[in-house]
Structure formats: C-alpha cells, structure tokens
Coordinates of C-alpha atoms in Angstrom, one line a residue:
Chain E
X1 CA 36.6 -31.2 20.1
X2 CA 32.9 -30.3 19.1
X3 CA 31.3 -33.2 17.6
X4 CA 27.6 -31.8 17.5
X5 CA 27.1 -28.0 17.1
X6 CA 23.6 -26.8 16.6
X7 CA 23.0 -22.8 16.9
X8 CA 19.8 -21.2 16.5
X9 CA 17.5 -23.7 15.8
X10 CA 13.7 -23.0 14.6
X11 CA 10.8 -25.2 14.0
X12 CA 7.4 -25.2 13.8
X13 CA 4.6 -27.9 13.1
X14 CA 2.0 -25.3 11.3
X15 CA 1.2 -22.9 13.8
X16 CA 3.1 -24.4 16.3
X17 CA 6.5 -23.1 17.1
X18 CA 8.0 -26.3 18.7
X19 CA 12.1 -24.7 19.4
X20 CA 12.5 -21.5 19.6
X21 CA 16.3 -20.4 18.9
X22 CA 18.2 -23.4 20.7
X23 CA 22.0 -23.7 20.6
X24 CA 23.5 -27.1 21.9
X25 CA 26.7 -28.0 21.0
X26 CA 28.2 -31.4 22.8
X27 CA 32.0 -32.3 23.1
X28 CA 33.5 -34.8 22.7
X29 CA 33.2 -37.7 25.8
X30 CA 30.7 -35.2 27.1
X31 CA 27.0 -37.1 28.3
X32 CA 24.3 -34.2 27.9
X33 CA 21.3 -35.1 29.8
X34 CA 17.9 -33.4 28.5
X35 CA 15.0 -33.0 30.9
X36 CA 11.9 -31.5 30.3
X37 CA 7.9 -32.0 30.4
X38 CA 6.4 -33.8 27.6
X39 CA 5.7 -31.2 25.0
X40 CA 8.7 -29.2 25.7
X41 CA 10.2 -30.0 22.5
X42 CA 13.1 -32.3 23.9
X43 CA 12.1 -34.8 21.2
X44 CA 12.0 -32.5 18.3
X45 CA 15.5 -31.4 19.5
X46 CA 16.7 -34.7 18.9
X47 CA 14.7 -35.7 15.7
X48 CA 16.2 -32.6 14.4
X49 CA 19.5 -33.2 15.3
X50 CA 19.1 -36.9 13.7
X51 CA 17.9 -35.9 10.4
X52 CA 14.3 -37.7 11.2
X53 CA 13.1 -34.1 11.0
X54 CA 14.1 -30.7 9.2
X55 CA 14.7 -27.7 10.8
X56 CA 13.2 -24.1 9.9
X57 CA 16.6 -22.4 10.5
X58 CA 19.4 -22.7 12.3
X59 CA 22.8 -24.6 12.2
X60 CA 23.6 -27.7 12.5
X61 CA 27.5 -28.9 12.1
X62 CA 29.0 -32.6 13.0
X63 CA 33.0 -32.7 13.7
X64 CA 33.1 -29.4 11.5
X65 CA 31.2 -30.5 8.8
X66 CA 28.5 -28.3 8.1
X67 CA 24.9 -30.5 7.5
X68 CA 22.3 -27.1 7.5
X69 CA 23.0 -23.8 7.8
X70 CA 21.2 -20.6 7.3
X71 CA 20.6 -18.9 3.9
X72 CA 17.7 -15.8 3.7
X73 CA 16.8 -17.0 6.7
X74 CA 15.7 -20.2 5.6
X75 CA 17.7 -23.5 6.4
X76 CA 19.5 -25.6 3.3
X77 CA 20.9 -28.8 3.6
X78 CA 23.5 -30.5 2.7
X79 CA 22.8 -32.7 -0.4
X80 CA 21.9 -35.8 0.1
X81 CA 25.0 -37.7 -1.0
X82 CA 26.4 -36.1 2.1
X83 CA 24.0 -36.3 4.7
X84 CA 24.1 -40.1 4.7
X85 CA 27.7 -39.9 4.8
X86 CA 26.8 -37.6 8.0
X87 CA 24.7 -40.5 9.6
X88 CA 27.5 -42.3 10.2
X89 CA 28.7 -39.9 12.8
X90 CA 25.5 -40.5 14.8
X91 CA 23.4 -43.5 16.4
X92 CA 20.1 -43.4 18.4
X93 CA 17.9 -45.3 20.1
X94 CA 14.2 -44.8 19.6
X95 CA 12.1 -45.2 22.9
X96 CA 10.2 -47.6 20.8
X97 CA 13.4 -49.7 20.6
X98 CA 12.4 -50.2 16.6
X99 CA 14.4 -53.2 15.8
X100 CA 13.3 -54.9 12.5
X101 CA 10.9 -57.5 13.6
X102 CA 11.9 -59.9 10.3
X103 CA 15.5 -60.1 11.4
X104 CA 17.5 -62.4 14.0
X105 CA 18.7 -60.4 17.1
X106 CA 22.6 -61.0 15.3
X107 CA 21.5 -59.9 12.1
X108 CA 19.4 -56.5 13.1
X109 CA 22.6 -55.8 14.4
X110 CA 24.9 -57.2 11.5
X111 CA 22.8 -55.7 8.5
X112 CA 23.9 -51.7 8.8
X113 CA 27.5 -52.0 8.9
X114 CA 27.7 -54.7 6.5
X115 CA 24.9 -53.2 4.0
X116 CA 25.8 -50.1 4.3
X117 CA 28.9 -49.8 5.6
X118 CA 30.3 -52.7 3.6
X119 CA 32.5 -53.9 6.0
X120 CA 33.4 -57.7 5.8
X121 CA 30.6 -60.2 7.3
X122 CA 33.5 -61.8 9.7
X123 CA 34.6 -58.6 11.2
X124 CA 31.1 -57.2 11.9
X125 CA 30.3 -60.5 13.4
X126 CA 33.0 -60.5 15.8
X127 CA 32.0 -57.3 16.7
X128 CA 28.6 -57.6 17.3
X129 CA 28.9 -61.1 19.6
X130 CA 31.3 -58.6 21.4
X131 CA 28.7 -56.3 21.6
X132 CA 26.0 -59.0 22.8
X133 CA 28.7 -60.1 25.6
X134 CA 29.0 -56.4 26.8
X135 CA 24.4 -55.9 26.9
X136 CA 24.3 -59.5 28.5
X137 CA 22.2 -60.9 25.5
X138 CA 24.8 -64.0 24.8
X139 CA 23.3 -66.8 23.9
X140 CA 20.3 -64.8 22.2
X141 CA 22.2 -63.7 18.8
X142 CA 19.5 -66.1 17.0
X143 CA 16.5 -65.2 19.1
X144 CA 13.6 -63.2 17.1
X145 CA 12.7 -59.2 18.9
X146 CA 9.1 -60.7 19.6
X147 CA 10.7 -63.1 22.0
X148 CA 12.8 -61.0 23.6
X149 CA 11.7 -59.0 27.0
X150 CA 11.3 -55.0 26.3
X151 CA 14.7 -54.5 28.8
X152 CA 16.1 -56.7 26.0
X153 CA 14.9 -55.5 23.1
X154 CA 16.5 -52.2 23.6
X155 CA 19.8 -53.2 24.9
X156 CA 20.4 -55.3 21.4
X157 CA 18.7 -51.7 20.0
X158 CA 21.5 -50.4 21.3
X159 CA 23.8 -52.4 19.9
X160 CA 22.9 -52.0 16.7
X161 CA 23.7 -48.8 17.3
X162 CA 26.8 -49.3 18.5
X163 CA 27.5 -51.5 15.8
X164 CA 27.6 -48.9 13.6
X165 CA 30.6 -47.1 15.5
X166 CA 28.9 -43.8 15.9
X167 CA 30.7 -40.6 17.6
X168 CA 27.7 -39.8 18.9
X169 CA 25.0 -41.9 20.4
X170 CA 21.7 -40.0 20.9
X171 CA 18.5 -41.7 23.3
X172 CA 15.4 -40.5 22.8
X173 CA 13.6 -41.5 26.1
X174 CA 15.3 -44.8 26.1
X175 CA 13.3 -46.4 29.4
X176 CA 9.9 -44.7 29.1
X177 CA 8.3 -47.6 27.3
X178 CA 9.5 -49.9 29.8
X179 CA 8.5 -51.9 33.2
X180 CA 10.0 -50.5 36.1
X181 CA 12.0 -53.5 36.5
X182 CA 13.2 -53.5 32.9
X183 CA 14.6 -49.7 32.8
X184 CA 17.4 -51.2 35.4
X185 CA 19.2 -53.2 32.9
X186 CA 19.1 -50.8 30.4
X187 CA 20.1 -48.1 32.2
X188 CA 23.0 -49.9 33.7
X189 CA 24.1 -50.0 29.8
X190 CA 24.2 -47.0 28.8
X191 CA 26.2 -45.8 32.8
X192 CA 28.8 -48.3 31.4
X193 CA 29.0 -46.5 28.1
X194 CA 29.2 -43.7 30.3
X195 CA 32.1 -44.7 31.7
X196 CA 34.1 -45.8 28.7
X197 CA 33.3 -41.9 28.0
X198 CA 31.1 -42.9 24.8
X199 CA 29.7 -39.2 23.6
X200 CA 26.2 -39.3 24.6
X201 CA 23.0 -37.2 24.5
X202 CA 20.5 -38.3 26.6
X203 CA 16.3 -37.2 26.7
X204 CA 15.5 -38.8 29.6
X205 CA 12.3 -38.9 32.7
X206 CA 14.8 -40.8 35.1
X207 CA 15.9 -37.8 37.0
X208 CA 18.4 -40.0 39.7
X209 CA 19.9 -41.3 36.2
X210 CA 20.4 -38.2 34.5
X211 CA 22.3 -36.6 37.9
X212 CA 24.5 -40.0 38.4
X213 CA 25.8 -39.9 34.3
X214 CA 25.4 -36.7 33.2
X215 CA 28.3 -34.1 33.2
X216 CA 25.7 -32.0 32.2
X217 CA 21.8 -31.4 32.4
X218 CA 19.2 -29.1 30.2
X219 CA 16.0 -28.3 31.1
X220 CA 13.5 -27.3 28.4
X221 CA 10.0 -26.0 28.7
X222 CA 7.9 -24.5 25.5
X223 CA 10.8 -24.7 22.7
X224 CA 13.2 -22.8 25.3
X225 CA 16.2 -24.2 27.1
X226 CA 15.4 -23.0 30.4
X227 CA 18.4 -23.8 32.3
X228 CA 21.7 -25.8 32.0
X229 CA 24.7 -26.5 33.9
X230 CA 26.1 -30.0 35.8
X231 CA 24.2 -32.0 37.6
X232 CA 23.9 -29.9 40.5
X233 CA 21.1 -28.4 39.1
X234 CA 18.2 -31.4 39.1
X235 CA 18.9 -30.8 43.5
X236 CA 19.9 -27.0 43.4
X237 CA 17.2 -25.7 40.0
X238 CA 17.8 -21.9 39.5
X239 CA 14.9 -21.3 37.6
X240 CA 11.3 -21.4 38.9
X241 CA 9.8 -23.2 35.7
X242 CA 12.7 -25.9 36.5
X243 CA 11.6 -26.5 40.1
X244 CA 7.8 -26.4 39.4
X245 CA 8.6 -29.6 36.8
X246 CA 11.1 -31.5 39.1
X247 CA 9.0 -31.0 42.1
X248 CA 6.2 -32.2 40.2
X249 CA 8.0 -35.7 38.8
X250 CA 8.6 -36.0 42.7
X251 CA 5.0 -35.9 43.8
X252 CA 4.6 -38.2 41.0
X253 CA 7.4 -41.0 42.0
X254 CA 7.2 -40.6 45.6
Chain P
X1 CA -18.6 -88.8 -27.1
X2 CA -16.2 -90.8 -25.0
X3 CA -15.0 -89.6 -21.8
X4 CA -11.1 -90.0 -22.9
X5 CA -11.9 -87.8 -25.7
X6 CA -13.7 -85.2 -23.8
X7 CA -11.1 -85.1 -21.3
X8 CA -8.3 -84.8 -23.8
X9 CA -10.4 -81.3 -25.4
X10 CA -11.0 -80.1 -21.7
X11 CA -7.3 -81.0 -20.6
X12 CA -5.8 -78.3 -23.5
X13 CA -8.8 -75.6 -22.5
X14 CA -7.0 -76.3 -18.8
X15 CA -3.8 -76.2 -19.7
X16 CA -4.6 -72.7 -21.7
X17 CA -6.8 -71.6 -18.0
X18 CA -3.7 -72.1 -15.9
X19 CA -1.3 -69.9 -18.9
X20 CA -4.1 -67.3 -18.0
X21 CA -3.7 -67.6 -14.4
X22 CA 0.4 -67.6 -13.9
X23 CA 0.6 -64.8 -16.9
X24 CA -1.6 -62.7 -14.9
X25 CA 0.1 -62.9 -11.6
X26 CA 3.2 -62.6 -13.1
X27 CA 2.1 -59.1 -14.5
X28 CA -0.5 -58.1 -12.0
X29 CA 1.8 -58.3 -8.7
X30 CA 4.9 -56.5 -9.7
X31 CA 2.4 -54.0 -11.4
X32 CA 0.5 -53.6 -8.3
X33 CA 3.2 -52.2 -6.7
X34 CA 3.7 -50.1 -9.1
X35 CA 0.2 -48.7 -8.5
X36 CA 0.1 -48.5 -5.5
X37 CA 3.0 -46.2 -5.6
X38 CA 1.5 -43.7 -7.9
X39 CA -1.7 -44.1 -5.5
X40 CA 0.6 -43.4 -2.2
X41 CA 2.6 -40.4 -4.4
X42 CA 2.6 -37.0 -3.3
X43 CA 2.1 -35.6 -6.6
X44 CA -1.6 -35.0 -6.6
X45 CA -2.1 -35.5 -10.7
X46 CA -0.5 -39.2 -10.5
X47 CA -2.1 -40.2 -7.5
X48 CA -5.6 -38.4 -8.9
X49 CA -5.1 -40.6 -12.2
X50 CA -4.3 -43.8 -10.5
X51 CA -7.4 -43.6 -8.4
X52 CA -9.5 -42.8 -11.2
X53 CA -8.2 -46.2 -12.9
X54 CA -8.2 -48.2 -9.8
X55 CA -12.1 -46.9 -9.5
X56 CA -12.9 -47.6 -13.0
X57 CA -11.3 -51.7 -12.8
X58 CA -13.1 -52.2 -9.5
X59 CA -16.4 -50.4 -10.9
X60 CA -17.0 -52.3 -14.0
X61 CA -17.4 -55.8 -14.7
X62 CA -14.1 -57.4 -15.8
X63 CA -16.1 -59.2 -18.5
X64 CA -16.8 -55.8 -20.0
X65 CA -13.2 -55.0 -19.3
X66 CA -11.9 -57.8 -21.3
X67 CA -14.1 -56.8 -24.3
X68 CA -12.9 -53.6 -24.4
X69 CA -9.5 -54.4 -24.7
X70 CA -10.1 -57.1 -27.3
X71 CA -12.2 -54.8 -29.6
X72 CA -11.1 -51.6 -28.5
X73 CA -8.0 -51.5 -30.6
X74 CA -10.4 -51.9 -33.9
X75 CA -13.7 -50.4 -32.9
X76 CA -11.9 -47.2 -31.2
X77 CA -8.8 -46.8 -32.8
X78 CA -9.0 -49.0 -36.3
X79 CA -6.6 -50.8 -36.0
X80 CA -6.4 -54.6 -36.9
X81 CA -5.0 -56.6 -34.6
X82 CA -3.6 -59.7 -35.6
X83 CA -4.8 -63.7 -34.5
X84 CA -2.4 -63.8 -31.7
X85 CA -4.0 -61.0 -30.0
X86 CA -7.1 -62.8 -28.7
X87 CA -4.6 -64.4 -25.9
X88 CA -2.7 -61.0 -25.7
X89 CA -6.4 -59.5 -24.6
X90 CA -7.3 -62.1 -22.0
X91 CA -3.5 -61.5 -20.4
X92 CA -4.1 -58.0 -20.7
X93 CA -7.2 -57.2 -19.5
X94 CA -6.7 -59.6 -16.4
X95 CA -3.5 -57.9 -15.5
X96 CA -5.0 -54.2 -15.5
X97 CA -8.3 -55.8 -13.9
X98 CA -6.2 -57.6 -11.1
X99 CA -3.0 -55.3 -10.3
X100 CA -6.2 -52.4 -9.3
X101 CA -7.0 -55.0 -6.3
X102 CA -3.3 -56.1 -5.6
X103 CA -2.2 -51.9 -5.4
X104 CA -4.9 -51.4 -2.5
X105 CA -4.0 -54.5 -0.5
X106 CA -0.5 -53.3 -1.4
X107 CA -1.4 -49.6 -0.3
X108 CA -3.0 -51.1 3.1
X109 CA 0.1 -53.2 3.9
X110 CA 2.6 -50.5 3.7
X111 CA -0.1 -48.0 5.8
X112 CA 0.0 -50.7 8.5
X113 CA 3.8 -50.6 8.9
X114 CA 5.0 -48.4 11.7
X115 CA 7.1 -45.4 10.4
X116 CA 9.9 -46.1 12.8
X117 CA 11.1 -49.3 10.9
X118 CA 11.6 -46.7 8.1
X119 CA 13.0 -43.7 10.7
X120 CA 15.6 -46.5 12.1
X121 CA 16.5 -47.8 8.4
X122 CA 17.0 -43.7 7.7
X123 CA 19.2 -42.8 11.1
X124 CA 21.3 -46.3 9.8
X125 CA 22.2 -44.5 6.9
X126 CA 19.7 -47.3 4.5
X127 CA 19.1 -46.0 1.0
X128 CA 15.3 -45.5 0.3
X129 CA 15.6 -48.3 -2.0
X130 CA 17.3 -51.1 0.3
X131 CA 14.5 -49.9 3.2
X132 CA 12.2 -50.5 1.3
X133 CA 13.3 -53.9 -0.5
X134 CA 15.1 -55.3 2.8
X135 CA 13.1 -53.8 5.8
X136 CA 9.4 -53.0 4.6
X137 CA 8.8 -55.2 1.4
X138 CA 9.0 -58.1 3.3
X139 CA 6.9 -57.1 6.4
X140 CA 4.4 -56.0 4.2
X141 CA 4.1 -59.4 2.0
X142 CA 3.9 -60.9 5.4
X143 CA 0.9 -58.4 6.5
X144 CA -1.2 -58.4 2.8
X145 CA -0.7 -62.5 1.9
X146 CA -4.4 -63.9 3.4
X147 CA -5.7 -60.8 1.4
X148 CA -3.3 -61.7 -1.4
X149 CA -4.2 -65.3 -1.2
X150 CA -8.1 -64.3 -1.6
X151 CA -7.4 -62.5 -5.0
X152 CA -5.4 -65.8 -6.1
X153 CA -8.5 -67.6 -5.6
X154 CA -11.1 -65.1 -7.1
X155 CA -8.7 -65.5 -10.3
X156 CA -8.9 -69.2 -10.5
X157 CA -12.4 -68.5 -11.1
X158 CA -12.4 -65.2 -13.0
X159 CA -10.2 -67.5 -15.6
X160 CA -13.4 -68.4 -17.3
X161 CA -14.0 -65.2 -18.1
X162 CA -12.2 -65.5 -21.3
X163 CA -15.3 -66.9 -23.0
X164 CA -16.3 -63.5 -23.2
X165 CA -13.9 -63.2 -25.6
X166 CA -13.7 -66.6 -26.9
X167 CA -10.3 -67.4 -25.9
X168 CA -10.5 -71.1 -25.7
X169 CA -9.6 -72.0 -22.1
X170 CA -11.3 -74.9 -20.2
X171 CA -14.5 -73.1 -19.5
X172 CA -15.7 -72.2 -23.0
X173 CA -14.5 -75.7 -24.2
X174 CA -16.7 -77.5 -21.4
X175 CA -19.7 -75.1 -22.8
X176 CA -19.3 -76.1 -25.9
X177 CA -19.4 -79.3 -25.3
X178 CA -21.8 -79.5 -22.8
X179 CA -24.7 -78.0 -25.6
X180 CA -23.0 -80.3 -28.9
X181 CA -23.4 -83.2 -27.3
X182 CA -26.0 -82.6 -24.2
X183 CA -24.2 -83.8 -21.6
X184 CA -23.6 -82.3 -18.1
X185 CA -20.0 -84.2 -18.2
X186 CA -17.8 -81.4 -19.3
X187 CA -19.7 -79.4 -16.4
X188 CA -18.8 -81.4 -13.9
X189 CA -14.9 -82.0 -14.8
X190 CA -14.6 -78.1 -15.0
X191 CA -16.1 -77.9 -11.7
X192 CA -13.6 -80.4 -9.6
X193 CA -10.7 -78.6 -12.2
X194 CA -11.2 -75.3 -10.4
X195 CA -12.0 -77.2 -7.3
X196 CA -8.6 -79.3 -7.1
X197 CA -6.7 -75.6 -8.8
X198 CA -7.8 -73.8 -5.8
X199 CA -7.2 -76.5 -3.4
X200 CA -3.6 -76.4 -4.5
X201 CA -3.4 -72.7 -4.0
X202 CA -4.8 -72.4 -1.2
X203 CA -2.3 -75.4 0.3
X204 CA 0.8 -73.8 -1.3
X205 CA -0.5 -69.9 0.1
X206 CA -0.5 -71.6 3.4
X207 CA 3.2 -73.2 3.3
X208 CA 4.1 -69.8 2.6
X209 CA 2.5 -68.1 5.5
X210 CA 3.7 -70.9 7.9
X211 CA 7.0 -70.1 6.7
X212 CA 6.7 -66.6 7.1
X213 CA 5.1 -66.8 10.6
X214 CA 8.8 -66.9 12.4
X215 CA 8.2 -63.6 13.7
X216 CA 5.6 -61.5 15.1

C-alpha cells in the first residue's frame, strides 16, 4: 500500500525552478533514501511533501487521500480542515532538531498528542517514557533542550515525532548539524526504526548510512531525480552526474 | 502646613498615580499586541495605518497627546464630555501613547524567534492559534521583558504627566502645594514616591525574569 504518492511536482522560488516534474511515491515499510548536492532540491522535496511549503503543480496523495492536485494547471489544496487532519499521517525531523526550548524533554514530547490529538495525559505518558527508553534518554524526561547534547536533542526530536504515531516519518538531513561523534547515536535510531520496518524517507549526506538502511536510494541534481534504484547504486551509479557527486563526497571524507 | 496633613493630600494624588499606572498596562499590553499584528499583517493598508499611528505616538510629545484627547472631543467634534472624563483622558491617552512602544518591542520579539518553532508546531498539526499562545507567546515575553521592564519604568514617571490635564494625581498635588505654601516638602515626598514605585517594579520585573530564565 502507497502511503505517500507525489506525481509531477513543480516549484519555483521567483525565477528559480527548484523541482522540475518529480514523482515519488513510497510504500508502505519502504525506507527511501534521498541523496543529492546541496541545492538539488532534496529539501524542497520534502518541505513540500510536509506541507511547510506549497507546490506549483503536481499531486500529492497520503493512503489515497488526495491533499493537492492539479486544476488549469495550477495546484489546489485541500481545505484546511483537512490538511491538519493529513498531518497526522506524517512526522519529520528538522536538521535543526527544533524542539520547543520552553518545554521539559517529557512534555515537548507529551504536548502534540495530548493538545492536539487529545488523547489522555496517562496514555501519552506511558508512551513517551517508552519512547525515551527505546532513544536512550531515560532519566532525562525533565531535562531542559539547552542541556541536552545535539546527539540528544534530536533523538527526543524524534520522539516527539514518534509520539505522534505517524505512517510516515520523514528526515530532513537529520545528522548534518551534528559532531561526528553525535551523528552515531542518532543514526543508530533511526537503523532500529529501520528494522521495526517504520516507513521512512530519508535526505541524508551519510552515504555508508543511506546504503546499510535504505531499500532504496534517489539521486537528485538541479530539480531532477537523476537516478533511483536499491542501494546498489551509491557503489555501482549509472549516471555520470551521480558519480561526479559521490566521488566528490569521497574526496571530501577520505 | 503639617507634615501629616501634607502627606495625607499627597497619599490620595498617589493612590490616583498608581490607578493611572495599572489602568494603563492593563490596556496598553494586550493592545500592543494587537498592534503589532496589524504592523506584522500582510495587508499593506492595515499595516500602512498602524505605522502611521505608531509614528505619530512616538513623534509627538505625550503631553500634547493627552491634551488632545481631553479637549479633542469638544474642540474638534463639539461634544461635551462629562466630569468623569478627565480620568477617562489620562487612561486613554496613556494607553494609545504606551501600546505604540509595547507593539515594536512586541514586533522585535516575535522577528527574533526562529520560524522552525512555528514549522514544527505546523508539521504537529498545532492550530495557528495554540502555536502562537503555547509555543511563541511565551518565548517571546521571555525575549521583549528587559525591554518591557524599561517602558514600565518610563511610565512610573510619565504618570505625572496628567497635570497637563489637571487630573489630580500625586504630581500636580505636590505642585500645588509646593507654591501655596512655599515649601520644597511635597517635592521631595514625590521624589522618593517614584523612587520606592520604581524600585518595586524593577524588583518584582526581576522575579519574573529569574523565573523565566529555566531555559535558554
């Protein structure tokens, strides 16, 4: 079962034409790696698929619910009422972790599903001590973001995510504002959500990451997916454009 | 005059000073925000308007302000205002005068927060409303209160202003008093009045920052 469909997607900042025509539909249990150099539009992709950012045309459908689609070749939405509905189908983690500063580790995790949700306070705070236990925070449910490393921050990030019991759980660079010896932890997270076959789509730099959970891998360049397939392709790239970029990151790391 | 006496006259003036003072906060902080909202709104006519009224409060002397709105209902419009309206004027004018400072400090606080607090209330599924009560309200009250606590001070002392008018609050009281009876007295127990006021607000604005320090 699809749970993301987008086909055809446009946008452009002014001038700028920032995806040009991308389809990427993601199935359930699937983990979709997307690679790319900065300015490829990878980010866009995903701000667009998380509402953050509208698109210019194109489709865009969750678990067969349509959110945009294509009138006069102009994108509408759906109204409001129903896009938050949609949001609960979807969590993601902002490279920039994003937690609210004001709020206890427990209760930036608590606040969604009880505010907005409305689920009882008891149940949610089962679930999100579960959830600490399972990022190796216990013990820091009380602990303010600012005293928390960055490794940290984004693993109760994540939670909060999870606490929201998304289909879908999109990362947007999830390691690139961290120390080297920070992105370990986190990454080691989200390979265990791998493996408990959590839907995931994944905009990442760590290419050894991206080939050990991915089932499969994109490569953008200039608003264009370039080439896709399993993981194969970060060792075995068809295209040229795709080589030039991986063999650049390895000059780069090595 | 004795000093019991004189102290009894200046200790209503005060008690009238401080109604000025908590009236005006109570009006000119919620309205700020309000302000500052027309001044962040897209719509180019509100936001022109607003700026054009939060120019004209900061560009003219509040004095001038506070005559206007006393007289300004006969002068410009006839009408006759009643006895009560002298206090109404003084509340009034400070309010307009005051939420004009407390929309920019408002305006600079919610500028300074970073727009993923409001993208990851959004992608939670957070109405516009609840993000904005719940996640960037209180960051920003964090952000604008030294700022906030500045203006509180500044109105302790603008609160004698009201002798333009000649609302009788402690200030025109200790003038009068001061030239019927030649005596620097009622000067001197209006100065250590605002003194001891301002202390106090400046000790309580600081309990409140302390307690909002938890977090960085």
């Amino acid at each position: 079962m699809k749970v993301l469909d987008m086909q055809g997607i446009r946008k452009s900042f002014g001038e700028l034409s920032v995806l040009k025509d991308i389809s990427l539909s993601v199935e359930e249990g699937e983990v979709v790696a997307i690679i790319g150099p900065s300015g490829s539009g990878k980010s866009t992709l995903l701000r667009c698929a998380t509402l953050l950012e509208t698109v210019d045309g194109g489709s865009i459908t969750y678990l067969d619910q349509a959110v945009a689609w294509e009138e006069n070749g102009a994108a509408v939405y759906a109204p409001p009422r129903e896009l938050r509905e949609m949001r609960q189908v979807f969590g993601l983690v902002f490279q920039n972790f994003n937690l609210f500063p004001h709020f206890s580790v427990l209760r930036n995790i608590m606040d969604a599903p009880m505010k907005v949700q409305k689920r009882p306070g008891a149940e949610v705070e089962q679930e999100a001590r579960e959830l600490l236990k399972k990022m190796g925070l216990e013990g820091r449910e009380d602990a303010y973001p600012f005293q928390l490393s960055g490794g940290q921050q984004q693993r109760v990030a994540i939670a909060r995510a999870l606490a929201m019991n998304p289909k879908l759980l999109f990362f947007d660079e999830p390691t690139s504002a961290l120390d080297p010896e920070l992105t370990g932890e986190v990454l080691r997270v989200i390979r265990r959500l791998a493996e408990e076959k959590m839907t995931m789509v994944i905009v990442t730099h760590e290419m050894g990451f991206a080939r050990q959970v991915a089932d499969r891998v994109i490569f953008m360049d200039k608003g264009v997916i370039v080439e896709q397939g399993g993981p194969e392709i970060i060792d075995h790239p068809v295209h040229a454009r795709t080589r030039a970029f991986l063999n650049k990151l390895e000059g780069e790391t090595t | 005059m004795s000093f019991g006496t004189m102290a009894a006259m200046l200790g209503g003036g005060m008690l009238k000073s401080i109604l000025i003072y908590f009236c005006t906060l109570v009006g000119a902080l919620p309205l700020g925000l309000l302000v500052a909202f027309g001044r962040m709104s897209k719509n180019r006519i509100l936001s022109g308007i607003v700026k054009v009224y939060i120019s004209i409060m900061r560009g003219t002397p509040l004095m001038l302000q506070l005559m206007v709105v006393f007289f300004g209902p006969f002068y410009l419009l006839r009408i006759s205002t009643g006895t009560g309206y002298r206090f109404a004027a003084v509340v009034i004018g400070f309010v307009l005068n005051y939420a004009a400072y407390f929309a920019e400090i408002y305006r600079g606080g919610i500028n300074a927060i970073p727009v993923g607090q409001r993208e990851a209330a959004q992608v939670l599924g957070y109405s516009r409303s609840r993000t904005f009560m719940t996640i960037i309200l209180p960051q920003v009250v964090r952000h604008i209160l030294p700022a906030i606590t500045n203006e509180m001070i500044t109105l302790v002392k603008d609160t004698s202003l009201a002798f333009a008018i000649s609302y009788a609050e402690m200030f025109t009281l200790a003038k009068k008093i001061a030239s019927s009876h030649a005596t620097l007295m009622p000067f001197i127990i209006s100065g250590v009045f605002y003194y001891v006021f301002n202390f106090l607000v400046a000790f309580v604005m600081e309990r409140c920052e302390k307690k909002l320090s938890y977090y960085r």
